[in-house]
Amino acid sequence: AAMMRVVTFRFGENDKGECYLARLPGAGGGLLANVNRWRGQMGAEPITEEEVNALPTKPLFGTEATYVTVDGSFSPGMGSTETYENYRLVGLILSSEAGAAFVKMTGPKELVEANIEEFDQFTSSLDVQTN
């Protein structure tokens, strides 16, 4: 785990692929802001709230989360000045008053494409446990 992350997985040759789960209190900044932050990390232009609302959904924690996929030049941010060409980002954003959850996978486009079934299997397996 790292700051704000519950778990981080690295995969592929030289661990070029990364998938993580993060949870934040509150709405985590909101859906529109997070989608556009991820798009910005890939060098893509922001999209409108209407376009965000039209994005597909996939299951996460027993409910539907917004599914984001973007191809481009990945700049991870958080102090990194490196840019990685021909990358893909896929992710799920679940933002509600109860909290926010993010699952994001990045890596070379071909590596991410080859692991999309594993991403879907992982994200659909996550559920909320109350004891």
Short mmCIF file of N, CA, C and O in Angstrom, two decimals:
data_model
loop_
_atom_site.label_atom_id
_atom_site.label_comp_id
_atom_site.label_asym_id
_atom_site.label_seq_id
_atom_site.Cartn_x
_atom_site.Cartn_y
_atom_site.Cartn_z
N ALA A 1 0.84 -1.20 0.00
CA ALA A 1 0.00 0.00 0.00
C ALA A 1 0.87 1.24 0.00
O ALA A 1 2.03 1.20 0.40
N ALA A 2 0.32 2.33 -0.47
CA ALA A 2 0.99 3.62 -0.48
C ALA A 2 -0.01 4.65 0.02
O ALA A 2 -1.15 4.32 0.31
N MET A 3 0.41 5.90 0.07
CA MET A 3 -0.47 6.95 0.56
C MET A 3 -1.81 6.91 -0.20
O MET A 3 -1.82 6.89 -1.42
N MET A 4 -2.90 6.83 0.51
CA MET A 4 -4.27 6.78 0.00
C MET A 4 -4.62 5.46 -0.69
O MET A 4 -5.75 5.26 -1.07
N ARG A 5 -3.67 4.58 -0.87
CA ARG A 5 -3.93 3.31 -1.56
C ARG A 5 -4.11 2.19 -0.55
O ARG A 5 -3.36 2.08 0.40
N VAL A 6 -5.08 1.34 -0.83
CA VAL A 6 -5.30 0.16 -0.01
C VAL A 6 -4.34 -0.95 -0.45
O VAL A 6 -3.75 -1.64 0.36
N VAL A 7 -4.18 -1.09 -1.77
CA VAL A 7 -3.31 -2.11 -2.34
C VAL A 7 -2.84 -1.66 -3.71
O VAL A 7 -3.55 -0.95 -4.42
N THR A 8 -1.62 -2.04 -4.06
CA THR A 8 -1.06 -1.77 -5.38
C THR A 8 -0.48 -3.06 -5.93
O THR A 8 0.28 -3.74 -5.24
N PHE A 9 -0.83 -3.39 -7.17
CA PHE A 9 -0.26 -4.53 -7.87
C PHE A 9 0.59 -4.02 -9.02
O PHE A 9 0.20 -3.08 -9.70
N ARG A 10 1.72 -4.65 -9.24
CA ARG A 10 2.55 -4.37 -10.41
C ARG A 10 2.63 -5.66 -11.21
O ARG A 10 2.70 -6.75 -10.65
N PHE A 11 2.64 -5.52 -12.54
CA PHE A 11 2.62 -6.70 -13.39
C PHE A 11 3.30 -6.39 -14.71
O PHE A 11 3.56 -5.23 -15.04
N GLY A 12 3.58 -7.46 -15.46
CA GLY A 12 4.20 -7.31 -16.78
C GLY A 12 5.71 -7.22 -16.69
O GLY A 12 6.29 -7.18 -15.61
N GLU A 13 6.32 -7.19 -17.85
CA GLU A 13 7.77 -7.09 -17.94
C GLU A 13 8.26 -5.82 -17.25
O GLU A 13 7.72 -4.73 -17.49
N ASN A 14 9.22 -5.97 -16.39
CA ASN A 14 9.79 -4.86 -15.62
C ASN A 14 8.74 -4.11 -14.80
O ASN A 14 8.91 -2.92 -14.52
N ASP A 15 7.66 -4.80 -14.44
CA ASP A 15 6.59 -4.19 -13.64
C ASP A 15 6.07 -2.88 -14.24
O ASP A 15 5.75 -1.94 -13.52
N LYS A 16 5.96 -2.84 -15.57
CA LYS A 16 5.48 -1.61 -16.23
C LYS A 16 3.99 -1.37 -16.03
O LYS A 16 3.52 -0.27 -16.18
N GLY A 17 3.24 -2.43 -15.70
CA GLY A 17 1.81 -2.28 -15.44
C GLY A 17 1.57 -2.08 -13.96
O GLY A 17 2.29 -2.62 -13.12
N GLU A 18 0.55 -1.29 -13.65
CA GLU A 18 0.19 -1.04 -12.26
C GLU A 18 -1.32 -1.00 -12.14
O GLU A 18 -2.01 -0.44 -12.99
N CYS A 19 -1.82 -1.60 -11.07
CA CYS A 19 -3.24 -1.53 -10.75
C CYS A 19 -3.35 -1.27 -9.25
O CYS A 19 -2.67 -1.92 -8.47
N TYR A 20 -4.17 -0.30 -8.88
CA TYR A 20 -4.33 -0.03 -7.45
C TYR A 20 -5.78 0.24 -7.09
O TYR A 20 -6.59 0.61 -7.92
N LEU A 21 -6.04 0.04 -5.80
CA LEU A 21 -7.32 0.36 -5.19
C LEU A 21 -7.07 1.45 -4.16
O LEU A 21 -6.18 1.31 -3.32
N ALA A 22 -7.84 2.52 -4.25
CA ALA A 22 -7.75 3.61 -3.27
C ALA A 22 -9.14 3.92 -2.77
O ALA A 22 -10.12 3.82 -3.51
N ARG A 23 -9.22 4.29 -1.50
CA ARG A 23 -10.48 4.73 -0.90
C ARG A 23 -10.25 6.05 -0.21
O ARG A 23 -9.23 6.26 0.43
N LEU A 24 -11.23 6.94 -0.34
CA LEU A 24 -11.15 8.26 0.28
C LEU A 24 -12.46 8.56 1.00
O LEU A 24 -13.52 8.11 0.57
N PRO A 25 -12.39 9.34 2.06
CA PRO A 25 -13.64 9.75 2.72
C PRO A 25 -14.38 10.76 1.85
O PRO A 25 -13.79 11.41 1.00
N GLY A 26 -15.67 10.86 2.05
CA GLY A 26 -16.46 11.82 1.29
C GLY A 26 -16.53 11.43 -0.17
O GLY A 26 -16.27 10.29 -0.54
N ALA A 27 -16.85 12.37 -1.02
CA ALA A 27 -17.01 12.10 -2.45
C ALA A 27 -15.68 12.07 -3.19
O ALA A 27 -15.65 11.87 -4.40
N GLY A 28 -14.56 12.28 -2.51
CA GLY A 28 -13.25 12.16 -3.13
C GLY A 28 -12.98 13.17 -4.22
O GLY A 28 -12.21 12.91 -5.14
N GLY A 29 -13.62 14.32 -4.16
CA GLY A 29 -13.40 15.36 -5.16
C GLY A 29 -14.45 15.39 -6.24
O GLY A 29 -14.51 16.32 -7.03
N GLY A 30 -15.26 14.35 -6.32
CA GLY A 30 -16.33 14.32 -7.31
C GLY A 30 -15.96 13.57 -8.57
O GLY A 30 -14.79 13.47 -8.94
N LEU A 31 -16.97 13.03 -9.23
CA LEU A 31 -16.78 12.21 -10.41
C LEU A 31 -16.16 12.99 -11.57
O LEU A 31 -15.16 12.56 -12.15
N LEU A 32 -16.72 14.13 -11.92
CA LEU A 32 -16.22 14.91 -13.05
C LEU A 32 -14.76 15.27 -12.88
O LEU A 32 -13.94 15.09 -13.79
N ALA A 33 -14.39 15.77 -11.70
CA ALA A 33 -13.01 16.19 -11.45
C ALA A 33 -12.05 15.01 -11.55
O ALA A 33 -10.95 15.13 -12.10
N ASN A 34 -12.45 13.85 -11.04
CA ASN A 34 -11.57 12.69 -11.08
C ASN A 34 -11.41 12.12 -12.48
O ASN A 34 -10.31 11.76 -12.89
N VAL A 35 -12.50 12.05 -13.24
CA VAL A 35 -12.40 11.59 -14.63
C VAL A 35 -11.45 12.51 -15.39
O VAL A 35 -10.55 12.05 -16.10
N ASN A 36 -11.62 13.81 -15.24
CA ASN A 36 -10.78 14.74 -15.99
C ASN A 36 -9.34 14.77 -15.47
O ASN A 36 -8.42 15.02 -16.24
N ARG A 37 -9.13 14.48 -14.19
CA ARG A 37 -7.76 14.36 -13.67
C ARG A 37 -7.06 13.17 -14.34
O ARG A 37 -5.93 13.28 -14.80
N TRP A 38 -7.77 12.04 -14.42
CA TRP A 38 -7.20 10.87 -15.09
C TRP A 38 -6.95 11.16 -16.57
O TRP A 38 -5.92 10.79 -17.11
N ARG A 39 -7.90 11.81 -17.23
CA ARG A 39 -7.71 12.16 -18.64
C ARG A 39 -6.49 13.06 -18.81
O ARG A 39 -5.70 12.88 -19.73
N GLY A 40 -6.30 14.01 -17.89
CA GLY A 40 -5.14 14.88 -17.93
C GLY A 40 -3.84 14.12 -17.77
O GLY A 40 -2.83 14.46 -18.40
N GLN A 41 -3.84 13.08 -16.94
CA GLN A 41 -2.64 12.26 -16.77
C GLN A 41 -2.26 11.54 -18.07
O GLN A 41 -1.12 11.13 -18.23
N MET A 42 -3.22 11.39 -18.98
CA MET A 42 -2.98 10.71 -20.25
C MET A 42 -2.82 11.70 -21.41
O MET A 42 -2.73 11.32 -22.56
N GLY A 43 -2.81 13.00 -21.10
CA GLY A 43 -2.67 14.01 -22.13
C GLY A 43 -3.94 14.27 -22.92
O GLY A 43 -3.91 14.88 -23.98
N ALA A 44 -5.08 13.80 -22.41
CA ALA A 44 -6.37 13.98 -23.09
C ALA A 44 -7.07 15.23 -22.56
O ALA A 44 -6.88 15.63 -21.42
N GLU A 45 -7.90 15.79 -23.39
CA GLU A 45 -8.67 16.98 -23.03
C GLU A 45 -9.77 16.60 -22.03
O GLU A 45 -10.27 15.48 -22.03
N PRO A 46 -10.18 17.56 -21.19
CA PRO A 46 -11.30 17.31 -20.28
C PRO A 46 -12.59 17.06 -21.06
O PRO A 46 -12.71 17.48 -22.21
N ILE A 47 -13.52 16.38 -20.42
CA ILE A 47 -14.83 16.18 -21.02
C ILE A 47 -15.88 16.83 -20.11
O ILE A 47 -15.60 17.17 -18.96
N THR A 48 -17.07 16.97 -20.65
CA THR A 48 -18.14 17.65 -19.91
C THR A 48 -18.83 16.69 -18.95
O THR A 48 -18.69 15.47 -19.04
N GLU A 49 -19.63 17.26 -18.06
CA GLU A 49 -20.40 16.46 -17.13
C GLU A 49 -21.37 15.53 -17.87
O GLU A 49 -21.55 14.38 -17.49
N GLU A 50 -21.95 16.03 -18.97
CA GLU A 50 -22.85 15.20 -19.76
C GLU A 50 -22.10 14.01 -20.36
O GLU A 50 -22.63 12.88 -20.38
N GLU A 51 -20.87 14.23 -20.83
CA GLU A 51 -20.08 13.13 -21.38
C GLU A 51 -19.67 12.14 -20.30
O GLU A 51 -19.68 10.93 -20.53
N VAL A 52 -19.35 12.64 -19.12
CA VAL A 52 -19.03 11.74 -18.00
C VAL A 52 -20.24 10.90 -17.64
O VAL A 52 -20.13 9.68 -17.44
N ASN A 53 -21.41 11.52 -17.59
CA ASN A 53 -22.63 10.79 -17.24
C ASN A 53 -22.99 9.72 -18.28
O ASN A 53 -23.71 8.77 -17.97
N ALA A 54 -22.48 9.86 -19.50
CA ALA A 54 -22.75 8.89 -20.57
C ALA A 54 -21.73 7.74 -20.60
O ALA A 54 -21.89 6.80 -21.37
N LEU A 55 -20.69 7.81 -19.76
CA LEU A 55 -19.68 6.74 -19.73
C LEU A 55 -20.32 5.44 -19.25
O LEU A 55 -21.27 5.46 -18.45
N PRO A 56 -19.78 4.31 -19.69
CA PRO A 56 -20.33 3.02 -19.24
C PRO A 56 -20.04 2.79 -17.76
O PRO A 56 -19.23 3.49 -17.15
N THR A 57 -20.70 1.79 -17.20
CA THR A 57 -20.47 1.42 -15.80
C THR A 57 -20.10 -0.06 -15.73
O THR A 57 -20.38 -0.83 -16.65
N LYS A 58 -19.46 -0.40 -14.62
CA LYS A 58 -19.10 -1.78 -14.31
C LYS A 58 -19.27 -1.95 -12.80
O LYS A 58 -19.21 -0.98 -12.06
N PRO A 59 -19.43 -3.20 -12.34
CA PRO A 59 -19.65 -3.41 -10.91
C PRO A 59 -18.40 -3.16 -10.06
O PRO A 59 -17.29 -3.50 -10.46
N LEU A 60 -18.63 -2.53 -8.91
CA LEU A 60 -17.59 -2.30 -7.91
C LEU A 60 -18.27 -2.17 -6.56
O LEU A 60 -19.17 -1.35 -6.41
N PHE A 61 -17.87 -2.97 -5.60
CA PHE A 61 -18.46 -2.98 -4.26
C PHE A 61 -19.98 -3.12 -4.29
O PHE A 61 -20.70 -2.45 -3.57
N GLY A 62 -20.47 -3.97 -5.18
CA GLY A 62 -21.89 -4.27 -5.22
C GLY A 62 -22.76 -3.22 -5.84
O GLY A 62 -23.99 -3.28 -5.76
N THR A 63 -22.16 -2.22 -6.48
CA THR A 63 -22.94 -1.19 -7.15
C THR A 63 -22.25 -0.86 -8.47
O THR A 63 -21.19 -1.41 -8.79
N GLU A 64 -22.83 0.03 -9.24
CA GLU A 64 -22.25 0.39 -10.53
C GLU A 64 -21.32 1.59 -10.38
O GLU A 64 -21.68 2.60 -9.79
N ALA A 65 -20.11 1.44 -10.92
CA ALA A 65 -19.11 2.51 -10.90
C ALA A 65 -18.86 2.97 -12.33
O ALA A 65 -19.03 2.21 -13.29
N THR A 66 -18.43 4.19 -12.48
CA THR A 66 -18.14 4.75 -13.79
C THR A 66 -16.84 4.17 -14.33
O THR A 66 -15.81 4.17 -13.64
N TYR A 67 -16.90 3.66 -15.57
CA TYR A 67 -15.76 3.02 -16.22
C TYR A 67 -15.09 4.03 -17.16
O TYR A 67 -15.74 4.61 -18.02
N VAL A 68 -13.80 4.21 -16.96
CA VAL A 68 -13.02 5.18 -17.73
C VAL A 68 -11.92 4.43 -18.47
O VAL A 68 -11.24 3.58 -17.89
N THR A 69 -11.74 4.73 -19.73
CA THR A 69 -10.60 4.21 -20.48
C THR A 69 -10.05 5.33 -21.37
O THR A 69 -10.82 6.04 -22.01
N VAL A 70 -8.73 5.52 -21.31
CA VAL A 70 -8.08 6.59 -22.05
C VAL A 70 -6.73 6.09 -22.54
O VAL A 70 -5.98 5.48 -21.78
N ASP A 71 -6.42 6.36 -23.80
CA ASP A 71 -5.11 6.06 -24.37
C ASP A 71 -4.34 7.36 -24.53
O ASP A 71 -4.93 8.42 -24.77
N GLY A 72 -3.02 7.29 -24.39
CA GLY A 72 -2.22 8.49 -24.61
C GLY A 72 -0.84 8.38 -24.00
O GLY A 72 -0.30 7.29 -23.81
N SER A 73 -0.29 9.52 -23.67
CA SER A 73 1.02 9.64 -23.04
C SER A 73 0.82 9.84 -21.56
O SER A 73 0.32 10.88 -21.13
N PHE A 74 1.19 8.84 -20.78
CA PHE A 74 0.91 8.81 -19.35
C PHE A 74 1.95 9.60 -18.56
O PHE A 74 3.14 9.34 -18.66
N SER A 75 1.48 10.57 -17.79
CA SER A 75 2.30 11.32 -16.83
C SER A 75 1.72 11.05 -15.45
O SER A 75 0.66 11.58 -15.11
N PRO A 76 2.39 10.21 -14.64
CA PRO A 76 1.81 9.81 -13.37
C PRO A 76 1.60 10.93 -12.37
O PRO A 76 0.78 10.81 -11.47
N GLY A 77 2.32 12.03 -12.49
CA GLY A 77 2.16 13.10 -11.51
C GLY A 77 2.83 12.76 -10.21
O GLY A 77 3.78 11.99 -10.16
N MET A 78 2.34 13.32 -9.10
CA MET A 78 2.87 13.10 -7.76
C MET A 78 4.39 13.28 -7.73
O MET A 78 5.11 12.48 -7.17
N GLY A 79 4.88 14.33 -8.40
CA GLY A 79 6.30 14.64 -8.38
C GLY A 79 7.10 14.03 -9.52
O GLY A 79 8.25 14.38 -9.73
N SER A 80 6.51 13.10 -10.27
CA SER A 80 7.22 12.47 -11.38
C SER A 80 7.21 13.39 -12.59
O SER A 80 6.20 14.02 -12.91
N THR A 81 8.35 13.49 -13.27
CA THR A 81 8.43 14.31 -14.48
C THR A 81 8.48 13.44 -15.73
O THR A 81 8.58 13.95 -16.83
N GLU A 82 8.38 12.12 -15.57
CA GLU A 82 8.45 11.20 -16.70
C GLU A 82 7.11 11.12 -17.42
O GLU A 82 6.05 11.31 -16.83
N THR A 83 7.19 10.84 -18.72
CA THR A 83 6.01 10.60 -19.54
C THR A 83 6.23 9.30 -20.29
O THR A 83 7.31 9.06 -20.82
N TYR A 84 5.21 8.45 -20.31
CA TYR A 84 5.28 7.14 -20.95
C TYR A 84 4.35 7.13 -22.16
O TYR A 84 3.14 7.30 -22.00
N GLU A 85 4.91 6.91 -23.34
CA GLU A 85 4.14 6.93 -24.58
C GLU A 85 3.39 5.63 -24.79
O GLU A 85 3.80 4.57 -24.32
N ASN A 86 2.27 5.73 -25.56
CA ASN A 86 1.48 4.58 -25.96
C ASN A 86 0.98 3.77 -24.76
O ASN A 86 1.08 2.55 -24.72
N TYR A 87 0.45 4.48 -23.78
CA TYR A 87 -0.08 3.86 -22.57
C TYR A 87 -1.60 3.86 -22.61
O TYR A 87 -2.22 4.59 -23.39
N ARG A 88 -2.18 3.03 -21.77
CA ARG A 88 -3.63 2.99 -21.60
C ARG A 88 -3.94 3.06 -20.11
O ARG A 88 -3.24 2.46 -19.29
N LEU A 89 -4.99 3.77 -19.78
CA LEU A 89 -5.53 3.83 -18.43
C LEU A 89 -6.94 3.28 -18.49
O LEU A 89 -7.72 3.68 -19.35
N VAL A 90 -7.24 2.34 -17.61
CA VAL A 90 -8.61 1.90 -17.40
C VAL A 90 -8.89 2.01 -15.92
O VAL A 90 -7.99 1.78 -15.10
N GLY A 91 -10.09 2.41 -15.59
CA GLY A 91 -10.37 2.56 -14.17
C GLY A 91 -11.85 2.65 -13.88
O GLY A 91 -12.67 2.86 -14.77
N LEU A 92 -12.14 2.45 -12.61
CA LEU A 92 -13.49 2.59 -12.09
C LEU A 92 -13.49 3.63 -10.99
O LEU A 92 -12.59 3.64 -10.14
N ILE A 93 -14.50 4.49 -11.02
CA ILE A 93 -14.66 5.52 -10.01
C ILE A 93 -16.05 5.37 -9.40
O ILE A 93 -17.06 5.39 -10.12
N LEU A 94 -16.07 5.20 -8.10
CA LEU A 94 -17.32 5.13 -7.35
C LEU A 94 -17.28 6.28 -6.35
O LEU A 94 -16.47 6.27 -5.42
N SER A 95 -18.11 7.27 -6.57
CA SER A 95 -18.08 8.46 -5.74
C SER A 95 -19.46 8.70 -5.16
O SER A 95 -20.43 8.83 -5.91
N SER A 96 -19.53 8.71 -3.83
CA SER A 96 -20.81 8.94 -3.18
C SER A 96 -20.57 9.66 -1.86
O SER A 96 -19.43 9.83 -1.43
N GLU A 97 -21.64 10.06 -1.21
CA GLU A 97 -21.53 10.73 0.08
C GLU A 97 -20.89 9.81 1.13
O GLU A 97 -20.27 10.27 2.07
N ALA A 98 -21.05 8.50 0.93
CA ALA A 98 -20.49 7.53 1.88
C ALA A 98 -18.98 7.35 1.72
O ALA A 98 -18.33 6.79 2.59
N GLY A 99 -18.44 7.83 0.63
CA GLY A 99 -17.01 7.70 0.38
C GLY A 99 -16.75 7.48 -1.10
O GLY A 99 -17.68 7.38 -1.90
N ALA A 100 -15.49 7.42 -1.45
CA ALA A 100 -15.10 7.23 -2.84
C ALA A 100 -14.13 6.07 -2.92
O ALA A 100 -13.31 5.86 -2.03
N ALA A 101 -14.25 5.31 -4.01
CA ALA A 101 -13.33 4.22 -4.28
C ALA A 101 -12.87 4.33 -5.72
O ALA A 101 -13.65 4.69 -6.61
N PHE A 102 -11.60 4.05 -5.92
CA PHE A 102 -10.99 4.14 -7.25
C PHE A 102 -10.19 2.87 -7.48
O PHE A 102 -9.41 2.46 -6.62
N VAL A 103 -10.37 2.26 -8.65
CA VAL A 103 -9.48 1.19 -9.08
C VAL A 103 -8.95 1.63 -10.43
O VAL A 103 -9.74 1.89 -11.36
N LYS A 104 -7.63 1.76 -10.54
CA LYS A 104 -7.03 2.27 -11.76
C LYS A 104 -5.90 1.35 -12.19
O LYS A 104 -5.06 0.96 -11.38
N MET A 105 -5.89 1.01 -13.49
CA MET A 105 -4.82 0.21 -14.07
C MET A 105 -4.19 1.01 -15.20
O MET A 105 -4.90 1.56 -16.05
N THR A 106 -2.87 1.10 -15.19
CA THR A 106 -2.14 1.79 -16.24
C THR A 106 -0.98 0.91 -16.69
O THR A 106 -0.46 0.09 -15.94
N GLY A 107 -0.57 1.14 -17.91
CA GLY A 107 0.59 0.43 -18.44
C GLY A 107 0.64 0.59 -19.94
O GLY A 107 -0.24 1.23 -20.54
N PRO A 108 1.65 0.00 -20.57
CA PRO A 108 1.68 0.00 -22.03
C PRO A 108 0.35 -0.56 -22.56
O PRO A 108 -0.22 -1.50 -21.99
N LYS A 109 -0.15 0.05 -23.62
CA LYS A 109 -1.48 -0.28 -24.14
C LYS A 109 -1.67 -1.78 -24.32
O LYS A 109 -2.69 -2.34 -23.90
N GLU A 110 -0.71 -2.46 -24.93
CA GLU A 110 -0.84 -3.90 -25.19
C GLU A 110 -0.90 -4.69 -23.88
O GLU A 110 -1.64 -5.67 -23.77
N LEU A 111 -0.13 -4.28 -22.88
CA LEU A 111 -0.12 -4.97 -21.60
C LEU A 111 -1.46 -4.82 -20.89
O LEU A 111 -2.00 -5.78 -20.33
N VAL A 112 -2.01 -3.62 -20.90
CA VAL A 112 -3.31 -3.38 -20.27
C VAL A 112 -4.40 -4.17 -21.00
O VAL A 112 -5.23 -4.81 -20.37
N GLU A 113 -4.37 -4.15 -22.34
CA GLU A 113 -5.35 -4.92 -23.12
C GLU A 113 -5.29 -6.40 -22.75
O GLU A 113 -6.32 -7.06 -22.62
N ALA A 114 -4.09 -6.93 -22.57
CA ALA A 114 -3.91 -8.35 -22.26
C ALA A 114 -4.39 -8.70 -20.86
O ALA A 114 -4.60 -9.88 -20.56
N ASN A 115 -4.56 -7.71 -20.00
CA ASN A 115 -4.94 -7.95 -18.60
C ASN A 115 -6.31 -7.40 -18.23
O ASN A 115 -6.65 -7.35 -17.05
N ILE A 116 -7.12 -7.03 -19.21
CA ILE A 116 -8.42 -6.44 -18.91
C ILE A 116 -9.36 -7.44 -18.25
O ILE A 116 -10.16 -7.07 -17.38
N GLU A 117 -9.28 -8.72 -18.62
CA GLU A 117 -10.13 -9.72 -17.96
C GLU A 117 -9.78 -9.85 -16.49
O GLU A 117 -10.67 -9.98 -15.65
N GLU A 118 -8.49 -9.79 -16.17
CA GLU A 118 -8.06 -9.86 -14.77
C GLU A 118 -8.53 -8.63 -14.00
O GLU A 118 -8.93 -8.72 -12.84
N PHE A 119 -8.49 -7.47 -14.65
CA PHE A 119 -8.99 -6.24 -14.03
C PHE A 119 -10.48 -6.40 -13.70
O PHE A 119 -10.91 -6.12 -12.58
N ASP A 120 -11.25 -6.87 -14.68
CA ASP A 120 -12.69 -7.06 -14.47
C ASP A 120 -12.96 -8.09 -13.38
O ASP A 120 -13.86 -7.90 -12.56
N GLN A 121 -12.18 -9.16 -13.36
CA GLN A 121 -12.36 -10.19 -12.34
C GLN A 121 -12.06 -9.61 -10.95
O GLN A 121 -12.80 -9.85 -10.00
N PHE A 122 -10.97 -8.85 -10.84
CA PHE A 122 -10.61 -8.24 -9.56
C PHE A 122 -11.69 -7.28 -9.09
O PHE A 122 -12.18 -7.37 -7.96
N THR A 123 -12.10 -6.35 -9.96
CA THR A 123 -13.04 -5.32 -9.53
C THR A 123 -14.42 -5.90 -9.22
O THR A 123 -15.08 -5.44 -8.29
N SER A 124 -14.85 -6.91 -9.97
CA SER A 124 -16.16 -7.49 -9.67
C SER A 124 -16.13 -8.36 -8.42
O SER A 124 -17.19 -8.66 -7.86
N SER A 125 -14.94 -8.76 -7.96
CA SER A 125 -14.85 -9.58 -6.76
C SER A 125 -14.90 -8.75 -5.48
O SER A 125 -15.12 -9.30 -4.40
N LEU A 126 -14.71 -7.46 -5.58
CA LEU A 126 -14.68 -6.60 -4.40
C LEU A 126 -16.11 -6.38 -3.88
O LEU A 126 -17.03 -6.11 -4.66
N ASP A 127 -16.26 -6.47 -2.59
CA ASP A 127 -17.58 -6.27 -1.99
C ASP A 127 -17.38 -5.65 -0.60
O ASP A 127 -16.29 -5.71 -0.03
N VAL A 128 -18.41 -5.07 -0.08
CA VAL A 128 -18.36 -4.45 1.24
C VAL A 128 -18.71 -5.51 2.28
O VAL A 128 -19.73 -6.20 2.15
N GLN A 129 -17.90 -5.63 3.30
CA GLN A 129 -18.16 -6.55 4.39
C GLN A 129 -18.44 -5.73 5.65
O GLN A 129 -17.67 -4.84 6.00
N THR A 130 -19.54 -6.02 6.30
CA THR A 130 -19.84 -5.36 7.56
C THR A 130 -19.93 -6.40 8.64
O THR A 130 -20.59 -7.44 8.47
N ASN A 131 -19.28 -6.17 9.75
CA ASN A 131 -19.30 -7.12 10.87
C ASN A 131 -19.75 -6.43 12.12
O ASN A 131 -19.47 -5.37 12.44
#
